[in-house]
PDB file of C-alpha atoms in Angstrom:
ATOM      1  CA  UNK A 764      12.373  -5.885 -18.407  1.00  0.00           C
ATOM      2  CA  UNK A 765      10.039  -8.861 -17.128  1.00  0.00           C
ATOM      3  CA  UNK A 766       8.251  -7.746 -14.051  1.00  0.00           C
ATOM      4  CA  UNK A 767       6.525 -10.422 -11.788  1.00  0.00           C
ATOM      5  CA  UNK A 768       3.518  -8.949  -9.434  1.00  0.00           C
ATOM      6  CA  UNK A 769       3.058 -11.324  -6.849  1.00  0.00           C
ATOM      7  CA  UNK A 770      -0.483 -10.734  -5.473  1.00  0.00           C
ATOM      8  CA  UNK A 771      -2.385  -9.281  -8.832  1.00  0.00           C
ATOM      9  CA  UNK A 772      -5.664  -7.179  -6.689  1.00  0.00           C
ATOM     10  CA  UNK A 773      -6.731  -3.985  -7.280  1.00  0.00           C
ATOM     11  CA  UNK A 774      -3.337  -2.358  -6.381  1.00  0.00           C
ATOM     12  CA  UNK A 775      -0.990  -4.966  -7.921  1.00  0.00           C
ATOM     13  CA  UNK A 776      -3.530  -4.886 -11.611  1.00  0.00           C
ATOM     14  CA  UNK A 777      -2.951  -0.891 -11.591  1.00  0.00           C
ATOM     15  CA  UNK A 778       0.917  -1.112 -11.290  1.00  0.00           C
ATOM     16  CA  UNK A 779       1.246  -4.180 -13.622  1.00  0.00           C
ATOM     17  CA  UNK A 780      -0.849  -1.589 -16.567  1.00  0.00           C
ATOM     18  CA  UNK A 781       1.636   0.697 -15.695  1.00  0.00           C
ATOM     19  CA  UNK A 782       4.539  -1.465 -15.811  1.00  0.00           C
ATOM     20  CA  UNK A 783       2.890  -2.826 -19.564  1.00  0.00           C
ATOM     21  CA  UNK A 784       2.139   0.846 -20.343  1.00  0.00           C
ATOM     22  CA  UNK A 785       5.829   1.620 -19.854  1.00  0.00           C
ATOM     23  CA  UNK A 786       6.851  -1.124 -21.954  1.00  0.00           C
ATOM     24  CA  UNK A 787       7.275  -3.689 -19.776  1.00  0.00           C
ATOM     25  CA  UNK A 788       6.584  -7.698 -20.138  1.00  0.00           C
ATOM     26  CA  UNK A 789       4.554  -8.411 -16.732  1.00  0.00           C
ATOM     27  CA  UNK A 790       3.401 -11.553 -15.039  1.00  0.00           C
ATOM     28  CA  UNK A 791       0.826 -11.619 -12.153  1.00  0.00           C
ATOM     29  CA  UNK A 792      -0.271 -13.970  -9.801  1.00  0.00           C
ATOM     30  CA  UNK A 793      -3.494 -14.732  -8.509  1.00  0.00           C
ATOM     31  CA  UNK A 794      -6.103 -17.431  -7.743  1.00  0.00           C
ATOM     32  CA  UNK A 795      -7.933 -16.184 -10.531  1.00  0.00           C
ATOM     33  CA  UNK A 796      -5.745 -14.866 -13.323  1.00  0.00           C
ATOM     34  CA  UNK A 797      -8.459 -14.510 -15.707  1.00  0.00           C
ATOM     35  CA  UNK A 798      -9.903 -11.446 -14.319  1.00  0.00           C
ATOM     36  CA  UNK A 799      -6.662  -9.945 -14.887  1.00  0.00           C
ATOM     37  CA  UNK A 800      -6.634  -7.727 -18.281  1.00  0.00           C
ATOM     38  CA  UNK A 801      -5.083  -8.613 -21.352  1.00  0.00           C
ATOM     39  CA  UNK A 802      -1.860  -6.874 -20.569  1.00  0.00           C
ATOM     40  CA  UNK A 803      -0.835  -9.075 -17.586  1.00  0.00           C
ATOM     41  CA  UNK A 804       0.214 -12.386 -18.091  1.00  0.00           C
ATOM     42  CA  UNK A 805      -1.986 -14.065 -15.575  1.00  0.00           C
ATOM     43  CA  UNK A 806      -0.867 -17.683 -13.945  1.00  0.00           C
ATOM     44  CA  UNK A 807      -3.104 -19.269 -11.521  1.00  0.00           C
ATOM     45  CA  UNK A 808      -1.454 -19.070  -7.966  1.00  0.00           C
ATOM     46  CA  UNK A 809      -2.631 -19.499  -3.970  1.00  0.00           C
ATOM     47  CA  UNK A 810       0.152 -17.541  -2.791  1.00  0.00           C
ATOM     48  CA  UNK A 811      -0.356 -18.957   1.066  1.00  0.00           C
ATOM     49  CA  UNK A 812       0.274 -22.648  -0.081  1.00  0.00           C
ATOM     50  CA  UNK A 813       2.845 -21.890  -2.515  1.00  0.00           C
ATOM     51  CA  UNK A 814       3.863 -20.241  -5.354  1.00  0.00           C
ATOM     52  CA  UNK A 815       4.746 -21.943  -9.215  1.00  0.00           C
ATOM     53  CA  UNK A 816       7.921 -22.137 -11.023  1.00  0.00           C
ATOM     54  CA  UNK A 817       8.752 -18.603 -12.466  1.00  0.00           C
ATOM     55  CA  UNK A 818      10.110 -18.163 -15.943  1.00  0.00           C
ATOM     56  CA  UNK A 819      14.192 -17.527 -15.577  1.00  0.00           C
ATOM     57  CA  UNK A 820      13.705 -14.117 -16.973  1.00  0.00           C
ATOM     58  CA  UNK A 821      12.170 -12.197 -14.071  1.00  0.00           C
ATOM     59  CA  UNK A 822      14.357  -8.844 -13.285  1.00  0.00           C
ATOM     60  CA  UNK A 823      11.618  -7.131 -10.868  1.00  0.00           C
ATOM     61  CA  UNK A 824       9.297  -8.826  -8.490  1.00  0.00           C
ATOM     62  CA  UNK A 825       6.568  -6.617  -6.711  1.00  0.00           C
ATOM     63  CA  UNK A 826       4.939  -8.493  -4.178  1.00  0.00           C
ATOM     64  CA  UNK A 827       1.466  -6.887  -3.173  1.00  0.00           C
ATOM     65  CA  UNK A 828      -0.585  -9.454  -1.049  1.00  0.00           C
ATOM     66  CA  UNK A 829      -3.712  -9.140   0.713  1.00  0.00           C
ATOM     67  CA  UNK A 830      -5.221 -10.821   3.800  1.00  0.00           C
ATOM     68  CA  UNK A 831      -8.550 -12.700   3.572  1.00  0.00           C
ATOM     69  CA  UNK A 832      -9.727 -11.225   6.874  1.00  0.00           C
ATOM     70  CA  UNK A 833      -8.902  -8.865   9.497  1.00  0.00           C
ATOM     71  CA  UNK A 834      -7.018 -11.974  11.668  1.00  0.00           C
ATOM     72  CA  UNK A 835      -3.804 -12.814  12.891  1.00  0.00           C
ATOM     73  CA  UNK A 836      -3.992 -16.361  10.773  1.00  0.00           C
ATOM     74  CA  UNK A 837      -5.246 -14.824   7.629  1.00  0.00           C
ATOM     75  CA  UNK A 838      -2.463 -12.125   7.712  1.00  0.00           C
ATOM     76  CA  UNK A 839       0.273 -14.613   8.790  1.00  0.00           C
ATOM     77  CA  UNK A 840      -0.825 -16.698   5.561  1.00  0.00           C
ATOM     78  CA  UNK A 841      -0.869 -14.184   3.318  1.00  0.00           C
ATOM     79  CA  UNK A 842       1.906 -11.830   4.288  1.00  0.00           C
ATOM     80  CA  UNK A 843       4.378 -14.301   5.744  1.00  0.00           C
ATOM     81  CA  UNK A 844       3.757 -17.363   4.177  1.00  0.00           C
ATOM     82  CA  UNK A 845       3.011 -15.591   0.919  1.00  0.00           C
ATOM     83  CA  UNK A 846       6.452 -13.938   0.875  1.00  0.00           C
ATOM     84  CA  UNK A 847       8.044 -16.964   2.188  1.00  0.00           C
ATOM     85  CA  UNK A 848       6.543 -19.239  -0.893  1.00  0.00           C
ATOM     86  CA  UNK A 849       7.175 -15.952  -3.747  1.00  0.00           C
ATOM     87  CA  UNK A 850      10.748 -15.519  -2.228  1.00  0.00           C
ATOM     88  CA  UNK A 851      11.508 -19.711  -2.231  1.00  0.00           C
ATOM     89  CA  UNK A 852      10.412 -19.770  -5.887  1.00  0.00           C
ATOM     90  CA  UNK A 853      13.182 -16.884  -6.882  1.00  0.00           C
ATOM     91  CA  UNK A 854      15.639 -18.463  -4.868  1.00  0.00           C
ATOM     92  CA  UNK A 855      14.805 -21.606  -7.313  1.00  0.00           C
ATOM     93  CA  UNK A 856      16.094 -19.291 -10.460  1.00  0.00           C
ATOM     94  CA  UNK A 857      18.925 -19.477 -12.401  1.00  0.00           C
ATOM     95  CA  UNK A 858      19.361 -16.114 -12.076  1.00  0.00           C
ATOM     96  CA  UNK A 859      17.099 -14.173  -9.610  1.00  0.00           C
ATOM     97  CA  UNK A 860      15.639 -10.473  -9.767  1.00  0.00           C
ATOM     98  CA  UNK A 861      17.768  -7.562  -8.986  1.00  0.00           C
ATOM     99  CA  UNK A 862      14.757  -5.958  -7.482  1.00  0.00           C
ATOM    100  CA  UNK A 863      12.416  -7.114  -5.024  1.00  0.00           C
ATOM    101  CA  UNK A 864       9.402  -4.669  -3.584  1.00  0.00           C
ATOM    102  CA  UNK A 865       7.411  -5.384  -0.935  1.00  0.00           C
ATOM    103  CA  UNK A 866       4.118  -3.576  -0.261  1.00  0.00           C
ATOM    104  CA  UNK A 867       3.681  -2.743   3.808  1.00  0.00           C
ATOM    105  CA  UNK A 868       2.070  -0.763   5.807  1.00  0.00           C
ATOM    106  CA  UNK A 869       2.612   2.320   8.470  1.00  0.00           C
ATOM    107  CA  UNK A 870       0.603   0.043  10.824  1.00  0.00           C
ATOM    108  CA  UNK A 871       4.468  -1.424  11.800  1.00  0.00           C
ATOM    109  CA  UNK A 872       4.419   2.397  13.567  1.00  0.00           C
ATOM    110  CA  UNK A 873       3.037   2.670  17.033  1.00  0.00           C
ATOM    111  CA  UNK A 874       0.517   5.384  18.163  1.00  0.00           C
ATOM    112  CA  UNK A 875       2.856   8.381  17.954  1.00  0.00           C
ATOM    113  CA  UNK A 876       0.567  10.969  19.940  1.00  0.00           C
ATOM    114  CA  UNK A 877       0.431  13.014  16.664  1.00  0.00           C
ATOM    115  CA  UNK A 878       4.380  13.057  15.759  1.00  0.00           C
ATOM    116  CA  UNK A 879       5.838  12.938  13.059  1.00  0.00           C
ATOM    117  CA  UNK A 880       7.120   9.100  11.504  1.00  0.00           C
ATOM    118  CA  UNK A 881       9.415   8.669   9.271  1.00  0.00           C
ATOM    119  CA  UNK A 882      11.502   5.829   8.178  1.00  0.00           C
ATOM    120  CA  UNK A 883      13.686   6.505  11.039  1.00  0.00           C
ATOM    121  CA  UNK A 884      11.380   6.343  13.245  1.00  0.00           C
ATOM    122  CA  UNK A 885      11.380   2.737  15.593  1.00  0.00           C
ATOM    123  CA  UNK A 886       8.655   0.397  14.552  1.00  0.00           C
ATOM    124  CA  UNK A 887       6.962  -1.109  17.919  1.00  0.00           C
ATOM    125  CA  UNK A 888       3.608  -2.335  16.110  1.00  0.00           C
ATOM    126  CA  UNK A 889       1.440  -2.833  19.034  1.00  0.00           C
ATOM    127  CA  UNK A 890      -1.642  -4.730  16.601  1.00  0.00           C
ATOM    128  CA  UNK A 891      -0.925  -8.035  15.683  1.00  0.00           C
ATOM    129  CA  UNK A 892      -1.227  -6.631  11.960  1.00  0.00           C
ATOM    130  CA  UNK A 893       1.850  -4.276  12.264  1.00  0.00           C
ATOM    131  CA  UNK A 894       3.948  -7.259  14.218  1.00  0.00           C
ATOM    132  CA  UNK A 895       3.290  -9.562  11.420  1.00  0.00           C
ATOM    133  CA  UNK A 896       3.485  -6.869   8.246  1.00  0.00           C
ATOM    134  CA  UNK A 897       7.207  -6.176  10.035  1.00  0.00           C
ATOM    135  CA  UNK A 898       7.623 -10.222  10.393  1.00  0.00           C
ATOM    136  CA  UNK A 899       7.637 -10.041   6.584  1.00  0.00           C
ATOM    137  CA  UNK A 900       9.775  -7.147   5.797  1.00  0.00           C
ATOM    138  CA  UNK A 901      12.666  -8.690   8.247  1.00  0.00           C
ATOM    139  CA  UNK A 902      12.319 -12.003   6.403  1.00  0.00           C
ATOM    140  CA  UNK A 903      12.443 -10.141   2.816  1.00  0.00           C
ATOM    141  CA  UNK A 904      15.404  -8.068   3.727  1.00  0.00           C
ATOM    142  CA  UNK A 905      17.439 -11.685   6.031  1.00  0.00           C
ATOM    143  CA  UNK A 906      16.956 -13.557   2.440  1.00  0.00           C
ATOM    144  CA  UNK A 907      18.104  -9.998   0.504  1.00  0.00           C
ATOM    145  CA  UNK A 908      21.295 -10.231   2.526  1.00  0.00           C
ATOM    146  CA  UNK A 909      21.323 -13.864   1.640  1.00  0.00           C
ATOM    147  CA  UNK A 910      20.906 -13.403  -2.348  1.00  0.00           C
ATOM    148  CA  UNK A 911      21.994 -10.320  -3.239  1.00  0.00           C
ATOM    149  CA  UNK A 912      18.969  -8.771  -4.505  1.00  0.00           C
ATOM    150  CA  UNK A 913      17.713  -5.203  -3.527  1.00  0.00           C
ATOM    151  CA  UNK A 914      14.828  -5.168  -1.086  1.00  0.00           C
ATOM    152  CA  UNK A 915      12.338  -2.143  -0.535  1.00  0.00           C
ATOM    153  CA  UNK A 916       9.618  -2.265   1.925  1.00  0.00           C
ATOM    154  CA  UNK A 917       7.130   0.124   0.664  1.00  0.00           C
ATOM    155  CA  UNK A 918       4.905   1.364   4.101  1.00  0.00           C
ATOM    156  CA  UNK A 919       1.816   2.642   2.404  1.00  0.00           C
ATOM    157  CA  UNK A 920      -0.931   4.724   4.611  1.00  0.00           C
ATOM    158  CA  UNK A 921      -4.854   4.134   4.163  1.00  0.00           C
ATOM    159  CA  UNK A 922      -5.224   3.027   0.572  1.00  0.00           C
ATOM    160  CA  UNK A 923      -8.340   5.088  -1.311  1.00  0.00           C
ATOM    161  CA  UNK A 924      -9.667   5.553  -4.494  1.00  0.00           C
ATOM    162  CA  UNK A 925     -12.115   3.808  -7.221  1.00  0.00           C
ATOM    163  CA  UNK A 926     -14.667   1.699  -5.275  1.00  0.00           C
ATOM    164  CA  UNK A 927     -13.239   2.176  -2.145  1.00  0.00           C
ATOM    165  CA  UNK A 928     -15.802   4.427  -0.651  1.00  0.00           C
ATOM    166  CA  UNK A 929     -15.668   4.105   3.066  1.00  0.00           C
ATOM    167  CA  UNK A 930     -15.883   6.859   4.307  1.00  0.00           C
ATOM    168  CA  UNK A 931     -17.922   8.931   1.869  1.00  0.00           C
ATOM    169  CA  UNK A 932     -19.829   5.869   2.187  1.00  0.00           C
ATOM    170  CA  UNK A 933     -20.224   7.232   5.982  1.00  0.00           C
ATOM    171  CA  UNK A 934     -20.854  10.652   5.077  1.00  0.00           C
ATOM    172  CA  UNK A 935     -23.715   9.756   2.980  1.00  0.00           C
ATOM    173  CA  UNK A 936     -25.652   7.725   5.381  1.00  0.00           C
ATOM    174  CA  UNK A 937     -25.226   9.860   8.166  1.00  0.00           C
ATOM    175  CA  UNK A 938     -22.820   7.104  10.225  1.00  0.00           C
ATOM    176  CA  UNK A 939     -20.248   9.485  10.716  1.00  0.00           C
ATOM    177  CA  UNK A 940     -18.679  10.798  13.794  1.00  0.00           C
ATOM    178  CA  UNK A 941     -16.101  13.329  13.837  1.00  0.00           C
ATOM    179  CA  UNK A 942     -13.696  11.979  16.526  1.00  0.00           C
ATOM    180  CA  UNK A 943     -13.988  14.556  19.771  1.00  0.00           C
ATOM    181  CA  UNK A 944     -10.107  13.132  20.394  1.00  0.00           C
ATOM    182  CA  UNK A 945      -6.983  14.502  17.383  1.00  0.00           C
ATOM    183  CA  UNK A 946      -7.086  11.833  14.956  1.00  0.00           C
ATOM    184  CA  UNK A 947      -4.525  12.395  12.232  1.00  0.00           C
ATOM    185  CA  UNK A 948      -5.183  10.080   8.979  1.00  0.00           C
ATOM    186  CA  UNK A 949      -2.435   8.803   6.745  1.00  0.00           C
ATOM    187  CA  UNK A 950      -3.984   7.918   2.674  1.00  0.00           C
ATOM    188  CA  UNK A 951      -2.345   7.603  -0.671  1.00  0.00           C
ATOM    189  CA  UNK A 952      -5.055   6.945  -3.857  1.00  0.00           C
ATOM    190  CA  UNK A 953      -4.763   3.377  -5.262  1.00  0.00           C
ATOM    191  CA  UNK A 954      -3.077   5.566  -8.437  1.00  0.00           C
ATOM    192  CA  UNK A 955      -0.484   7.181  -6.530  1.00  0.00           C
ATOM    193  CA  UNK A 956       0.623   3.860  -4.601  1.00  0.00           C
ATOM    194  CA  UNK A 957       0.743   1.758  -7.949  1.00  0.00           C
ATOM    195  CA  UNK A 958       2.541   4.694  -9.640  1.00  0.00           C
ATOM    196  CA  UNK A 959       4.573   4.772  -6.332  1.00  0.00           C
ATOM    197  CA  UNK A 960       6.035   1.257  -6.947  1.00  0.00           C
ATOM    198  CA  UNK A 961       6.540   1.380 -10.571  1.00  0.00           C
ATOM    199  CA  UNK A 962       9.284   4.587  -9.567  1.00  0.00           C
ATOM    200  CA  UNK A 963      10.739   2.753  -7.084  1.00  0.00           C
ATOM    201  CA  UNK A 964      11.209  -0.848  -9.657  1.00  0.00           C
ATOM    202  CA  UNK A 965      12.542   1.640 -12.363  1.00  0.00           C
ATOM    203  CA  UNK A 966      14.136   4.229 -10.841  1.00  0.00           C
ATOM    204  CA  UNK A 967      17.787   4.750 -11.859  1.00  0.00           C
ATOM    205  CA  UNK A 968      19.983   4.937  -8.473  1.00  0.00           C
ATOM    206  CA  UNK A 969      19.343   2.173  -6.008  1.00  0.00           C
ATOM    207  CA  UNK A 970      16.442   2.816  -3.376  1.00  0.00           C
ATOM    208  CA  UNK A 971      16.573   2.939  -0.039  1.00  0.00           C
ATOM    209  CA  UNK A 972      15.073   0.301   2.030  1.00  0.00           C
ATOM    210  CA  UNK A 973      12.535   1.625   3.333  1.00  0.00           C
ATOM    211  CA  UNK A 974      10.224   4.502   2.115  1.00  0.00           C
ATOM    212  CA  UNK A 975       6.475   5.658   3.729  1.00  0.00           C
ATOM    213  CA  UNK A 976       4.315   5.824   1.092  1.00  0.00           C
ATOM    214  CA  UNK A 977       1.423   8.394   1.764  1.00  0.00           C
ATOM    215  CA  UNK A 978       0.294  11.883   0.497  1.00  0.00           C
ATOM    216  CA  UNK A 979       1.433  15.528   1.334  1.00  0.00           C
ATOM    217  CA  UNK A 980      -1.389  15.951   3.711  1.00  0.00           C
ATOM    218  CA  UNK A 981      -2.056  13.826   7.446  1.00  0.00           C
ATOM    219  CA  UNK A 982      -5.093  15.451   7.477  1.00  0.00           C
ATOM    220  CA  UNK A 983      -7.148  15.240  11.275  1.00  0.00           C
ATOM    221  CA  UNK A 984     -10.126  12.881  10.529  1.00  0.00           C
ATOM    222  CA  UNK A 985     -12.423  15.436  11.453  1.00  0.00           C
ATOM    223  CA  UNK A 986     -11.306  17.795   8.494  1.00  0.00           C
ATOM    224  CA  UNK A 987     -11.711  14.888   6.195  1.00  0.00           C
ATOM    225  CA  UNK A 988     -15.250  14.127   6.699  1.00  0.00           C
ATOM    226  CA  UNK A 989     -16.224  18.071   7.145  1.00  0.00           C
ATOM    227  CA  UNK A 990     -14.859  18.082   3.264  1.00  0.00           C
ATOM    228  CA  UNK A 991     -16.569  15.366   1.859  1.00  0.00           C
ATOM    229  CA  UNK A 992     -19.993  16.653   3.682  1.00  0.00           C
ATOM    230  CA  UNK A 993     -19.266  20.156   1.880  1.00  0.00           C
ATOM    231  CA  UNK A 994     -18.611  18.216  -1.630  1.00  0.00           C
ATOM    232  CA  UNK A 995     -21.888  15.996  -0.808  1.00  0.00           C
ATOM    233  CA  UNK A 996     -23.808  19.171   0.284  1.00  0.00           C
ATOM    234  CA  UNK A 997     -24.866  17.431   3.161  1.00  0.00           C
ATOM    235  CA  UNK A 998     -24.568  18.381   6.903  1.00  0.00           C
ATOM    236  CA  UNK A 999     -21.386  18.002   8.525  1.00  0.00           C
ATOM    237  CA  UNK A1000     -21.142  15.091  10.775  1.00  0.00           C
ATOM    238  CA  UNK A1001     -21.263  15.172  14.595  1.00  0.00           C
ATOM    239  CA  UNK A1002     -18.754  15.101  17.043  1.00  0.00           C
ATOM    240  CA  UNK A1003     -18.612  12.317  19.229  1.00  0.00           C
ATOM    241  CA  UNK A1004     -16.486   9.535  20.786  1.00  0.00           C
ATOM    242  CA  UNK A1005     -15.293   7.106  18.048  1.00  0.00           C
ATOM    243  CA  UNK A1006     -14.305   3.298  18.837  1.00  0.00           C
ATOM    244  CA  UNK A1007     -11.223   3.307  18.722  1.00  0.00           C
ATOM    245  CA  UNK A1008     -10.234   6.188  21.394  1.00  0.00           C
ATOM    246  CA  UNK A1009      -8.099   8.540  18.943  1.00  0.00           C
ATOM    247  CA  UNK A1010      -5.913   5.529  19.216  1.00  0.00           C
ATOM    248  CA  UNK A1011      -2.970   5.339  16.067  1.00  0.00           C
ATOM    249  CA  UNK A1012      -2.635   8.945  15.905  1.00  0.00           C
ATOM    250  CA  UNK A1013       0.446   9.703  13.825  1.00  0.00           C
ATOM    251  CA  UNK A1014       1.463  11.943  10.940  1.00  0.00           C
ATOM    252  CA  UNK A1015       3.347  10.025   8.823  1.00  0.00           C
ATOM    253  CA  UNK A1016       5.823  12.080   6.394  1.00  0.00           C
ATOM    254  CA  UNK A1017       6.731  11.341   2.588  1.00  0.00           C
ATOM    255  CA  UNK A1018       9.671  13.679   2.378  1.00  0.00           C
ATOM    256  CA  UNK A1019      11.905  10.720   1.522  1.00  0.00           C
ATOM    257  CA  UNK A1020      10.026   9.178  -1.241  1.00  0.00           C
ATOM    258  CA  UNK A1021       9.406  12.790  -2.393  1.00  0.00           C
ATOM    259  CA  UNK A1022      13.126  13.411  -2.589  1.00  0.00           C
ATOM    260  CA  UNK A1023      13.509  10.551  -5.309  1.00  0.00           C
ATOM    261  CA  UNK A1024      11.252  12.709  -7.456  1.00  0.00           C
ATOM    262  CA  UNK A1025       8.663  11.508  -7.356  1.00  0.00           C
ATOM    263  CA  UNK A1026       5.759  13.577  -7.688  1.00  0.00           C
ATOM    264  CA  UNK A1027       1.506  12.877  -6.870  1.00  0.00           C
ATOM    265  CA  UNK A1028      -1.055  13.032  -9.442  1.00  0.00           C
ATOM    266  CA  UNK A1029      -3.370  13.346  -6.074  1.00  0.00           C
ATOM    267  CA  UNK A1030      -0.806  14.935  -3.261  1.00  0.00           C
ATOM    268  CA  UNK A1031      -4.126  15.314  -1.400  1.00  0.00           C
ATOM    269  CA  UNK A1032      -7.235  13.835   0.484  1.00  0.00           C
ATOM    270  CA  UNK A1033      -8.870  16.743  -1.657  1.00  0.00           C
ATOM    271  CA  UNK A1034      -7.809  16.080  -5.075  1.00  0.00           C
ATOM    272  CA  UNK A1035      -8.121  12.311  -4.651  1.00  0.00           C
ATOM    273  CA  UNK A1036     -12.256  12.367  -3.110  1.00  0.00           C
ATOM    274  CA  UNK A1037     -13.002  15.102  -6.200  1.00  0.00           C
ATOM    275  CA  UNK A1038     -11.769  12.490  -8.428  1.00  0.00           C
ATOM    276  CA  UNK A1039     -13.858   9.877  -7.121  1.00  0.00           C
ATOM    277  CA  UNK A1040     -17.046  11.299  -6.734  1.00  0.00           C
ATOM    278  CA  UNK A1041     -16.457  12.651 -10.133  1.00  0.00           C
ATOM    279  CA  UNK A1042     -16.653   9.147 -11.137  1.00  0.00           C
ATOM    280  CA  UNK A1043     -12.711   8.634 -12.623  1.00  0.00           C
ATOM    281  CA  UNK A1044     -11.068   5.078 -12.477  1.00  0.00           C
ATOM    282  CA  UNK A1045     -12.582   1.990 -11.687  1.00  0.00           C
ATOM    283  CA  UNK A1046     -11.474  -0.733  -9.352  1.00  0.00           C
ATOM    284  CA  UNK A1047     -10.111  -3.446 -10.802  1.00  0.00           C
ATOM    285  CA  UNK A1048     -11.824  -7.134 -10.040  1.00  0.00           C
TER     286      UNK A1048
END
C-alpha cells in the first residue's frame, strides 16, 4: 500500500522506515524533505499553511505533527490547522484513504490523583495543550463520520529514546530532584510508538478509536531517576519540591493496545534508558 506521513520528524521518519521496511511505498511531508532518507518520498510541505495535492493512490495517512513551541498559537497551528489542511487535501481525492492515524497525547487526561486512565476514561484537559490536542481528534473523527474513513487517535505518553536525553541529561549534572509529592510518569521509546502506529495502519480487524499508547510500567518519577543514577554510578538525586506540585499524576494503562497483540521491544523505562546509554539508534534530523 501507499502510506502518506504527514509531519515526517523524528517519530514520523522511524515509522515511515518501517512502513518501507515492510514493503510499503511511503510519502512524507515536511518543510525540509531532504533530510528525510532515501526510503521516504519526501515533498516539501508547511503543514500550518497548507498542505499539497496528494497522489490519488494514498490508502494510509499517519499524521504525526509537532508544535514549534510550548504555546497555545504554535500548537493550534500545528495540530489543528495542520490536520485541518492534511484532512482538506484527502477530501480533494478521487478516492481517499481507508485509514487515517492521528498521533495525540495523554495530556487530553486530567490530573487523575494517581488512577488509573484508560480510553474510557473522560478527557477534561485542564492545559491549553490537552484542550487543543482533543480539538484535533474531534475534528479528525466529525470529518471520519463525514467520509467514511477509519480514524484512530493514538494518545502516546512521554516520548524517549535516541537523543532525547532529558532526564539522564538531569541525572548527570546533578539538576535533579526527586519529587517529595507521588509523581507517576507515563513513556513509550520513539521505537515502540513508531512500531505502535505501523500495527495499528496494518493491522487486520478494524481498530478502535482510541488507544493510549505507553509502556507496561507508570513508573513514580522518583524510581526513574534513582535508576538512571544507579546505571550512571552516580549519587541518587535529592528529594525536594519540584515545579510543578506533583501536578498530572496519572497511571495511564496500555491493556487495550496490548490486547491487539501488540507486543514492546522496550515494555519498560528500564530496557528503553539501557538501550540508550548503550548508545543504540539515533535520532533522526
Amino acid at each position: 500500500m501507499t502510506v502518506l506521513i504527514a509531519g515526517c520528524g523524528d517519530l514520523g521518519t522511524e515509522a515511515g522506515l518501517r512502513f518501507a521496511a515492510a514493503g510499503h511505498d511511503v510519502i512524507g511531508l515536511r518543510r525540509s524533505p531532504g533530510k528525510l532518507p532515501a526510503a521516504i518520498l519526501g515533498i516539501a510541505a508547511d503543514l500550518s499553511k497548507g498542505a499539497p495535492e496528494l497522489p490519488g493512490d494514498v490508502d494510509t495517512v499517519v499524521v504525526s505533527l509537532a508544535a514549534d513551541a510550548s504555546t497555545e498559537e504554535a500548537y493550534r497551528a500545528a495540530y489543528v490547522d495542520g490536520l485541518q489542511n492534511v484532512l482538506d487535501a484527502v477530501a480533494r481525492q478521487d478516492n481517499g484513504p481507508r485509514r487515517i492515524i492521528f498521533v495525540s497525547s495523554t495530556a487530553v487526561y486530567a490530573d487523575a490523583g494517581g488512577a488509573v486512565v484508560d480510553e474510557s476514561t473522560p478527557t477534561e484537559p485542564t492545559r491549553f495543550s490537552g484542550k487543543i490536542l482533543l480539538e484535533a481528534e474531534d475534528l479528525l473523527f466529525a470529518r471520519a463520520r463525514e467520509a467514511g474513513f477509519t480514524a484512530v487517535a493514538l494518545r502516546l505518553g512521554g516520548i524517549y529514546g535516541p537523543g532525547r536525553t532529558r532526564l539522564i541529561d538531569q541525572v548527570r549534572s546533578g539538576k535533579a530532584v526527586i519529587p517529595d509529592q507521588p509523581k507517576h510518569t507515563n513513556r513509550i521509546h520513539r521505537d515502540d510508538a513508531a512500531a505502535a502506529i505501523v500495527h495499528l495502519a496494518t493491522m487486520a480487524q478494524d481498530p478502535e478509536p482510541v488507544y493510549v499508547g505507553v509502556d507496561d510500567e507508570s513508573a513514580e518519577l522518583g524510581d526513574v531517576l534513582r535508576f538512571l543514577a544507579g546505571e550512571l554510578r552516580l549519587p541518587e538525586p535529592q528529594v525536594g519540591r519540584t515545579s510543578d506540585g506533583g501536578a498530572g499524576d496519572k497511571r495511564c494503562s496500555n491493556r487495550r493496545l496490548r490486547s491487539t497483540g501488540f507486543t514492546f521491544t522496550y515494555p519498560s523505562y528500564k530496557e528503553g534508558y539501557r538501550a540508550i546509554l548503550a548508545g543504540e539508534g539515533a535520532r533522526h534530523p
